Amino acid sequence: MPRLFRTVRVRVLRDLDAEAAEDFLVAELGRRLVEVVARCRVRYEGRAESTLAEGDRVILFKPDGTLLVHSARGLKPVNWQPSGAVFHARRENGVLVVTSSRSAPKETVRMELVELHAVMSVELEDGAALALSGSEADLHAVLHARPDLVEPGFSVDGAERDTGRGPMDIVGTDERGRRVVVEVKRRAASVADVEQLRRYVERERAARAGVVRGVLLAPQVSGKARRYLDELGLECREVDWARAREAATTVRAAGQKSLAGWEA
Amino acid sequence: MPRLFRTVRVRVLRDLDAEAAEDFLVAELGRRLVEVVARCRVRYEGRAESTLAEGDRVILFKPDGTLLVHSARGLKPVNWQPSGAVFHARRENGVLVVTSSRSAPKETVRMELVELHAVMSVELEDGAALALSGSEADLHAVLHARPDLVEPGFSVDGAERDTGRGPMDIVGTDERGRRVVVEVKRRAASVADVEQLRRYVERERAARAGVVRGVLLAPQVSGKARRYLDELGLECREVDWARAREAATTVRAAGQKSLAGWEA
DNA sequence: AAATAAATATCGTGA
DNA sequence: TCACGATGTTTATTT
């Protein structure tokens, strides 16, 4: 039985030898979140292949079968495996070896833990979910509240998204009754985004008679993207989403105010 | 001065109160890799906004200014900040607050560490770089060695990529002397990939006279993508990259063998 | 610095 | 399960 320093949530392995660590990992992997700091070698085989020579890294094994191998620098783990992997710890010739395997796609990460610096496990109680705002779905809502942000006289035509012809962001009608396909981007738009719009516009033109306009709505549109839009007879409009959201909020607040007035 | 458990590489904070932790973090953040396990609240403001209610998480602060807030599940951190952020620890009304800020884009992550479970720092010695194979660049090399994998009679035209006409994956000539633009994908191809090919083919057609074919080379091509290719008069070919790499290796090995023979 | 495309992309959603 | 599109995408490369 491995000797531990314990607190309510944390178990820290006292003896950093391969045997004690093996026992600890066998007991904890897949059950609690395990952190290992170790000098290690890493090999990955699957969709691609990689090798990582000996060095110190921080390794996280989450109870859902997520693996993260982090070096001292950078956001991305140097090796990883998404949730669903199965962990296995054992000794080979006295060296502690941990593997993480998944199927679909079949992939394995093999870690040889040459020298252990720290081994611990944690019980994470967490009932909270991230509440995010400002994603593209939110911007769609903003445009429904303030269709004039596309252009004066523009109106959104119901849930056209679900008609099965193609998952267009927003379809509406302009001042002069012409159909308008709008592609919404929360970030700067590039040529690839122009092509996405082009595809939707072409499909819409094929599906129905009459003029169909295409508008790319983004905080910024690159020079090449602009030229490409020109070539294709498509348009763009730049939007400051922060300001647009405020505007939409104002509309909603004004609506509430008038409601309050009506109540009084 | 905070009291610590020390090993060669690791410093673990003994007293998990806000004051000791503040001292520890002020001393260690941005210098060594810091790990905090804590019940915390997180707020993010920048390109979007998010709030994360109280819960237990593992937080990594890397010396290069990378922040990772990991919950018990999933590969992606629930909150994060890429390298270059600046960390700041302080107490507000007795609660330990750590912020991570960057400019361009201006973004901040604010963590309120309500209850500390573990606080430690690590010195990571790591001179190794990841050696990866099987990425798209490798597949290009495979095709240069075995152009017949595109089709019999196909030959690759030098480093066309660098001639400034456009960043096409591979340009070559078919059996009948026609120009062929090849878009290489290591993964299953979708409509977006067809559009990328379409763009390159159109550019090539505009730039020179004569027929220009377009071929999408991928391990798999979705149904919609196939139909789209048909519409546009473009082609696709499915390739088993694992087998293709073997084939290319065989060619190279054969080349070495003949060289060895020539030496003898 | 700006733009373009890859990534062992991952992740959610909808059919 | 498959396919498509967003991501606070990030990262590398090239102009």
XYZ file of C-alpha atoms (C1' of nucleotides) in Angstrom:
558
model
C 0.000 0.000 0.000
C 1.608 3.276 -1.067
C 2.289 5.862 1.650
C 0.489 9.146 1.086
C 0.233 12.713 2.244
C -3.507 13.306 2.353
C -5.839 16.234 2.578
C -9.580 16.183 2.037
C -9.282 16.276 -1.746
C -5.676 15.430 -2.497
C -3.512 12.349 -2.193
C 0.220 12.867 -2.718
C 2.515 9.870 -3.104
C 5.363 9.993 -0.564
C 7.735 7.441 -2.029
C 8.659 8.261 -5.609
C 9.894 4.845 -6.629
C 8.509 2.907 -9.587
C 6.866 0.199 -7.489
C 4.975 2.535 -5.175
C 3.977 4.711 -8.115
C 2.716 1.703 -10.049
C 0.499 0.694 -7.134
C -0.739 4.250 -6.782
C -1.523 4.650 -10.486
C -3.238 1.264 -10.774
C -5.465 2.303 -7.882
C -6.178 5.868 -9.046
C -6.093 6.028 -12.867
C -9.553 6.344 -14.353
C -11.084 6.962 -10.952
C -9.685 10.312 -9.809
C -7.775 12.992 -11.665
C -4.100 12.024 -11.535
C -1.161 14.398 -11.928
C 2.342 13.144 -12.562
C 5.412 15.321 -12.896
C 8.202 13.239 -14.351
C 11.226 12.993 -16.558
C 9.809 10.868 -19.351
C 9.895 9.665 -22.936
C 6.689 9.714 -24.975
C 5.687 7.866 -28.109
C 2.444 8.346 -30.027
C 1.056 6.085 -32.740
C -2.233 6.529 -34.518
C -3.424 9.052 -37.079
C 0.188 10.210 -37.094
C 3.313 9.156 -35.230
C 5.538 11.072 -32.865
C 8.396 10.570 -30.489
C 9.449 12.854 -27.683
C 12.877 12.329 -26.138
C 13.583 12.407 -22.417
C 12.572 15.551 -20.576
C 10.472 16.840 -17.677
C 6.731 17.164 -18.230
C 3.474 17.511 -16.348
C 1.024 14.727 -17.153
C -2.689 14.825 -16.378
C -4.912 11.743 -16.473
C -8.564 12.685 -16.126
C -11.153 10.209 -14.860
C -13.017 10.411 -18.197
C -9.994 9.065 -20.052
C -8.475 12.350 -21.154
C -4.683 12.483 -21.358
C -2.595 15.673 -21.374
C 1.201 15.766 -21.535
C 2.378 19.327 -21.001
C 5.886 20.650 -21.454
C 7.070 23.919 -19.932
C 5.864 26.032 -22.823
C 2.800 26.579 -24.959
C -0.932 26.149 -24.741
C -1.167 22.867 -26.628
C -0.131 19.698 -24.862
C 2.905 18.156 -26.523
C 1.013 14.853 -26.544
C -2.605 14.159 -25.688
C -5.599 11.937 -26.091
C -9.253 13.032 -26.035
C -11.699 11.611 -23.516
C -12.493 7.929 -23.800
C -8.976 6.588 -23.626
C -8.070 3.716 -21.315
C -5.006 4.089 -19.090
C -2.727 1.261 -18.075
C 0.272 1.443 -15.724
C 2.929 -1.254 -15.318
C 6.675 -1.716 -14.858
C 8.924 -2.883 -17.656
C 12.489 -3.705 -16.579
C 12.030 -1.538 -13.528
C 10.815 1.466 -15.515
C 7.272 2.707 -14.942
C 5.354 2.685 -18.233
C 1.890 4.173 -18.662
C -0.106 3.743 -21.855
C -3.248 5.529 -22.978
C -5.254 3.812 -25.711
C -8.411 4.521 -27.635
C -10.201 2.959 -30.583
C -11.932 4.871 -33.416
C -9.408 5.982 -34.313
C -7.015 3.376 -32.953
C -4.321 5.353 -31.183
C -1.880 4.859 -28.368
C 0.340 7.105 -26.296
C 3.116 5.368 -24.408
C 4.934 7.174 -21.615
C 8.095 5.861 -20.014
C 8.418 7.595 -16.655
C 12.163 7.567 -16.099
C 12.245 9.737 -12.982
C 9.315 10.814 -10.853
C 9.188 14.338 -9.415
C 5.621 14.320 -8.088
C 2.648 11.958 -8.164
C -0.754 12.909 -6.848
C -4.473 12.461 -7.346
C -7.365 14.823 -6.756
C -11.090 14.530 -6.265
C -12.668 17.388 -8.234
C -16.190 18.349 -7.219
C -17.584 20.556 -9.916
C -21.243 20.984 -10.731
C -20.798 24.195 -12.680
C -20.976 24.608 -16.445
C -19.275 27.372 -18.393
C -21.612 30.199 -19.377
C -20.265 31.728 -22.581
C -21.597 34.715 -24.468
C -20.404 36.310 -27.658
C -20.357 33.147 -29.756
C -21.847 33.070 -33.224
C -25.211 31.821 -31.981
C -25.460 34.943 -29.830
C -24.690 37.138 -32.805
C -27.536 35.524 -34.734
C -29.824 36.522 -31.886
C -28.446 40.051 -32.083
C -29.309 40.216 -35.777
C -32.805 38.958 -35.179
C -33.244 41.806 -32.697
C -31.569 44.375 -34.947
C -31.815 43.260 -38.618
C -30.976 46.839 -39.657
C -27.383 46.054 -38.637
C -27.176 44.160 -41.926
C -28.588 47.182 -43.737
C -31.562 49.530 -43.440
C -34.742 47.852 -44.595
C -33.429 44.322 -44.142
C -35.697 41.798 -42.492
C -34.981 38.246 -41.395
C -37.060 35.450 -42.915
C -37.945 32.874 -40.232
C -35.970 29.722 -39.545
C -34.758 29.129 -43.095
C -31.813 27.302 -41.666
C -33.803 24.105 -41.298
C -35.257 23.850 -44.802
C -32.700 21.223 -45.709
C -31.349 23.014 -48.750
C -28.280 24.079 -46.859
C -27.387 25.325 -43.405
C -27.260 29.032 -44.209
C -26.628 31.387 -41.316
C -29.423 33.854 -41.985
C -31.731 34.416 -44.943
C -33.773 37.563 -45.298
C -35.298 40.127 -47.628
C -33.937 43.533 -48.499
C -35.718 46.866 -48.927
C -36.551 46.050 -52.537
C -37.860 42.582 -51.808
C -34.742 40.732 -52.964
C -33.564 37.599 -51.224
C -30.392 38.072 -49.146
C -28.171 35.284 -47.804
C -26.092 36.465 -44.844
C -23.001 34.665 -43.582
C -22.131 35.760 -40.055
C -18.574 35.642 -38.660
C -17.549 36.633 -35.151
C -13.921 37.037 -36.270
C -12.115 38.523 -39.259
C -13.266 36.927 -42.511
C -10.991 35.373 -45.131
C -11.359 33.858 -48.606
C -12.567 30.573 -47.136
C -15.514 32.423 -45.610
C -16.292 34.045 -48.946
C -16.481 30.588 -50.459
C -18.860 29.407 -47.813
C -21.147 32.331 -48.636
C -20.722 31.668 -52.348
C -21.830 28.069 -51.905
C -24.985 29.063 -50.054
C -25.810 31.816 -52.568
C -25.322 29.477 -55.525
C -27.558 26.892 -53.956
C -30.222 29.477 -53.214
C -30.018 30.801 -56.780
C -30.416 27.277 -58.121
C -33.380 26.624 -55.869
C -35.490 29.679 -56.616
C -36.062 32.308 -59.267
C -35.175 35.971 -58.824
C -32.161 37.872 -57.641
C -30.261 36.495 -54.650
C -27.744 38.726 -52.889
C -24.987 37.467 -50.613
C -23.607 39.448 -47.696
C -20.625 38.539 -45.532
C -20.985 40.105 -42.095
C -17.796 40.259 -40.046
C -15.774 42.627 -37.859
C -13.132 42.689 -40.607
C -12.726 41.398 -44.147
C -9.267 40.798 -45.602
C -8.165 42.467 -48.831
C -8.100 39.236 -50.803
C -11.491 38.289 -49.471
C -12.829 41.664 -50.607
C -11.446 41.225 -54.103
C -12.888 37.742 -54.222
C -16.295 39.039 -53.166
C -16.115 41.642 -55.937
C -15.283 38.980 -58.522
C -18.266 36.923 -57.451
C -20.694 39.831 -57.201
C -21.080 39.357 -53.467
C -21.007 41.957 -50.719
C -19.673 42.440 -47.249
C -20.430 44.638 -44.310
C -18.198 45.232 -41.318
C -19.791 45.116 -37.897
C -18.464 46.016 -34.479
C -20.052 43.168 -32.558
C -19.507 44.778 -29.143
C -21.440 47.854 -30.276
C -24.018 45.741 -32.088
C -24.731 43.769 -28.930
C -25.202 46.967 -26.994
C -27.587 48.199 -29.655
C -29.572 44.970 -29.459
C -29.654 45.203 -25.679
C -30.888 48.780 -25.950
C -33.726 47.620 -28.172
C -34.665 44.978 -25.649
C -34.404 47.471 -22.758
C -36.515 49.962 -24.698
C -39.074 47.226 -25.221
C -39.177 46.580 -21.494
C -39.397 50.278 -20.774
C -42.388 50.712 -23.056
C -43.932 47.663 -21.425
C -43.348 49.232 -18.019
C -44.941 52.413 -19.302
C -47.925 50.451 -20.519
C -48.251 48.798 -17.125
C -48.202 52.117 -15.300
C 8.272 33.213 3.811
C 5.952 30.320 2.909
C 6.772 26.914 4.336
C 7.429 24.273 1.697
C 7.882 20.594 1.119
C 10.819 20.453 -1.286
C 12.378 17.948 -3.598
C 14.982 18.647 -6.266
C 12.414 19.856 -8.795
C 9.238 20.450 -6.822
C 8.132 22.932 -4.195
C 4.823 22.167 -2.475
C 3.180 24.792 -0.290
C 2.516 23.446 3.216
C 0.063 26.027 4.519
C -2.938 26.378 2.279
C -4.119 29.761 3.508
C -4.607 32.762 1.262
C -1.705 34.760 2.675
C 0.890 32.010 2.328
C -0.411 31.151 -1.129
C -0.246 34.795 -2.215
C 3.409 34.994 -1.161
C 4.141 31.726 -2.920
C 2.426 32.744 -6.158
C 4.009 36.208 -6.221
C 7.397 34.510 -5.901
C 6.810 31.707 -8.405
C 4.368 32.871 -11.115
C 6.108 33.555 -14.406
C 9.335 31.961 -13.143
C 8.521 28.286 -12.657
C 5.552 26.205 -13.752
C 2.887 26.584 -11.051
C 0.071 24.137 -10.367
C -2.908 25.080 -8.236
C -5.782 22.793 -7.356
C -8.589 24.876 -5.951
C -12.282 25.474 -5.587
C -12.620 28.613 -7.662
C -14.745 30.968 -9.735
C -13.499 32.047 -13.160
C -14.441 34.996 -15.322
C -13.169 35.662 -18.834
C -13.479 38.905 -20.784
C -12.098 39.576 -24.221
C -13.124 38.320 -27.644
C -16.096 36.800 -25.842
C -17.193 36.649 -22.211
C -17.650 33.715 -19.895
C -18.337 32.960 -16.288
C -17.702 29.729 -14.471
C -19.361 29.237 -11.104
C -17.646 27.778 -8.068
C -16.103 24.348 -8.486
C -12.841 22.411 -8.172
C -10.312 22.775 -10.976
C -6.661 22.222 -11.769
C -4.904 25.397 -12.862
C -1.523 25.505 -14.616
C 0.517 28.675 -14.953
C 3.464 28.145 -17.277
C 6.559 30.342 -17.079
C 5.960 31.566 -20.647
C 2.624 33.073 -19.648
C 0.361 30.207 -20.657
C -2.736 29.663 -18.524
C -4.777 26.464 -18.389
C -7.853 25.947 -16.217
C -8.890 22.304 -16.366
C -12.062 20.817 -15.007
C -12.479 17.091 -14.335
C -13.584 16.299 -17.900
C -12.554 16.941 -21.465
C -9.415 17.678 -23.402
C -9.921 21.400 -23.775
C -9.320 23.639 -20.786
C -12.527 25.250 -19.574
C -10.651 28.567 -19.583
C -7.213 29.384 -20.904
C -4.838 31.979 -22.232
C -2.098 31.399 -24.830
C 1.532 32.138 -24.040
C 2.429 35.764 -23.435
C -0.063 36.503 -20.713
C 0.988 38.240 -17.500
C -0.069 36.728 -14.176
C -0.880 38.695 -11.067
C -1.789 37.328 -7.627
C -3.279 39.347 -4.762
C -5.843 39.116 -1.976
C -9.191 40.893 -2.161
C -11.220 40.814 1.052
C -9.240 37.807 2.179
C -9.880 35.851 -1.043
C -6.917 34.963 -3.238
C -7.446 36.372 -6.738
C -5.191 35.589 -9.681
C -5.554 37.357 -13.024
C -4.017 36.517 -16.366
C -3.922 39.334 -18.918
C -2.771 39.747 -22.484
C -2.995 42.466 -25.103
C -3.676 41.907 -28.819
C -6.317 40.863 -28.320
C -7.008 42.489 -24.967
C -8.244 39.686 -22.754
C -8.329 38.849 -19.098
C -9.053 35.741 -17.065
C -9.823 36.341 -13.419
C -9.760 33.458 -10.957
C -11.069 33.702 -7.424
C -9.471 30.883 -5.459
C -12.048 30.240 -2.775
C -10.463 27.131 -1.274
C -7.009 25.762 -1.935
C -6.472 22.003 -2.245
C -2.864 22.004 -3.476
C -0.297 24.602 -4.518
C 3.052 23.695 -6.012
C 5.697 24.774 -8.474
C 8.009 22.716 -10.665
C 11.266 23.281 -12.486
C 10.942 21.497 -15.844
C 14.187 20.681 -17.632
C 13.332 19.761 -21.161
C 15.634 20.093 -24.151
C 13.674 17.735 -26.390
C 11.456 18.695 -29.288
C 8.587 16.605 -30.581
C 9.397 14.622 -33.726
C 6.169 14.160 -35.647
C 5.544 12.284 -38.864
C 2.420 11.716 -40.870
C 1.394 15.354 -41.195
C 0.433 16.811 -44.542
C 3.954 17.939 -45.380
C 5.082 14.316 -45.088
C 2.327 13.213 -47.442
C 3.560 15.725 -50.018
C 6.953 14.058 -49.797
C 5.267 10.697 -50.292
C 3.623 11.947 -53.478
C 6.893 13.310 -54.800
C 8.358 9.838 -54.339
C 5.291 8.065 -55.749
C 3.381 10.437 -58.096
C 1.591 7.403 -59.554
C -0.458 7.341 -56.338
C -2.387 10.255 -57.839
C -2.838 8.276 -61.055
C -0.691 6.341 -63.538
C 1.299 8.694 -65.724
C 1.072 11.645 -63.340
C 4.227 13.638 -62.691
C 4.859 16.424 -60.212
C 5.950 19.802 -61.567
C 8.747 21.189 -59.349
C 8.138 23.596 -56.484
C 5.159 25.372 -58.047
C 3.983 26.258 -54.594
C 6.587 28.996 -54.334
C 5.976 30.683 -57.687
C 3.544 33.094 -56.108
C 0.522 32.102 -58.151
C -1.142 30.558 -55.156
C -0.479 28.179 -52.297
C -1.572 25.029 -54.111
C -0.615 21.730 -52.518
C 0.793 20.038 -55.593
C 0.706 20.871 -59.295
C 1.611 18.328 -61.946
C 0.986 17.006 -65.425
C -1.094 14.018 -66.427
C -0.451 11.312 -68.992
C -1.905 13.468 -71.761
C 0.045 16.576 -70.812
C -2.808 18.328 -69.038
C -2.194 20.435 -65.964
C -3.453 18.871 -62.705
C -3.947 20.703 -59.416
C -3.920 18.280 -56.480
C -5.299 19.132 -53.052
C -3.953 16.742 -50.422
C -5.833 15.932 -47.207
C -4.593 13.641 -44.465
C -8.145 13.246 -43.120
C -11.611 12.717 -44.604
C -12.509 15.490 -47.058
C -15.667 17.620 -46.938
C -17.295 20.314 -49.053
C -14.992 22.957 -47.607
C -12.028 21.049 -49.027
C -13.711 20.859 -52.426
C -14.025 24.641 -52.343
C -10.382 25.032 -51.553
C -9.524 22.908 -54.601
C -12.035 24.806 -56.709
C -10.371 28.096 -55.794
C -6.926 26.859 -56.784
C -8.185 25.360 -60.033
C -9.977 28.582 -60.944
C -6.858 30.583 -60.261
C -4.774 28.238 -62.368
C -7.299 28.358 -65.211
C -7.248 32.152 -65.123
C -3.461 32.227 -65.114
C -2.775 29.949 -68.086
C -4.364 28.571 -71.212
C -5.342 24.938 -71.692
C -7.254 22.395 -69.688
C -6.705 22.318 -65.918
C -7.901 19.325 -63.932
C -8.459 19.317 -60.187
C -8.036 16.269 -57.985
C -8.883 15.971 -54.297
C -6.713 13.324 -52.670
C -7.952 12.061 -49.309
C -8.505 8.851 -47.352
C -12.246 9.468 -47.675
C -14.577 11.889 -49.448
C -18.062 12.581 -48.096
C -21.153 12.125 -50.257
C -21.930 15.829 -50.475
C -18.348 16.581 -51.322
C -18.500 14.005 -54.138
C -21.654 15.521 -55.575
C -20.117 18.968 -55.332
C -17.001 17.759 -57.149
C -19.206 16.336 -59.897
C -21.067 19.622 -60.265
C -17.802 21.494 -60.631
C -16.171 19.014 -62.986
C -13.518 18.149 -60.430
C -12.264 14.737 -59.386
C -11.241 12.875 -56.284
C -9.163 9.871 -55.464
C -9.117 7.972 -52.204
C -5.737 7.052 -50.770
C -4.761 4.842 -47.872
C -1.947 6.990 -46.498
C -0.485 4.221 -44.347
C -0.093 2.011 -47.414
C 1.073 4.933 -49.535
C 3.829 5.740 -47.069
C 4.974 2.146 -47.126
C 5.044 2.230 -50.907
C 7.118 5.419 -50.872
C 9.502 3.910 -48.340
C 9.894 0.869 -50.536
C 10.869 3.117 -53.437
C 13.418 4.896 -51.300
C 14.792 1.600 -49.942
C 15.031 0.248 -53.493
C 16.916 3.404 -54.463
C 19.392 2.888 -51.633
C 19.785 -0.744 -52.553
C 20.666 0.133 -56.138
C 23.074 2.763 -54.846
C 24.667 0.155 -52.621
C 24.908 -2.106 -55.619
C 26.568 0.637 -57.634
C 29.091 1.182 -54.825
C 29.982 -2.486 -54.691
C 2.110 42.644 -39.353
C -1.415 40.390 -42.167
C -3.222 36.480 -44.296
C -3.616 31.798 -45.363
C -4.012 26.925 -44.331
C -3.041 22.844 -41.189
C -4.142 20.379 -36.915
C -2.987 13.571 -34.062
C -7.345 19.636 -34.453
C -11.715 19.060 -30.756
C -16.484 19.729 -29.945
C -21.376 20.151 -30.456
C -25.462 19.492 -33.306
C -28.522 17.487 -36.441
C -29.904 13.992 -39.579
C -22.716 6.986 -36.600
C -21.676 10.328 -40.009
C -21.194 14.883 -41.691
C -20.891 19.638 -41.294
C -19.536 23.923 -39.247
C -17.835 26.793 -35.116
C -13.956 27.454 -32.002
C -12.442 32.896 -27.034
C -9.800 27.900 -32.005
C -4.035 27.865 -31.810
C 0.009 27.404 -34.484
C 3.120 27.647 -38.241
C 4.295 29.637 -42.638
C 4.611 32.955 -46.042
C 4.138 37.436 -47.948
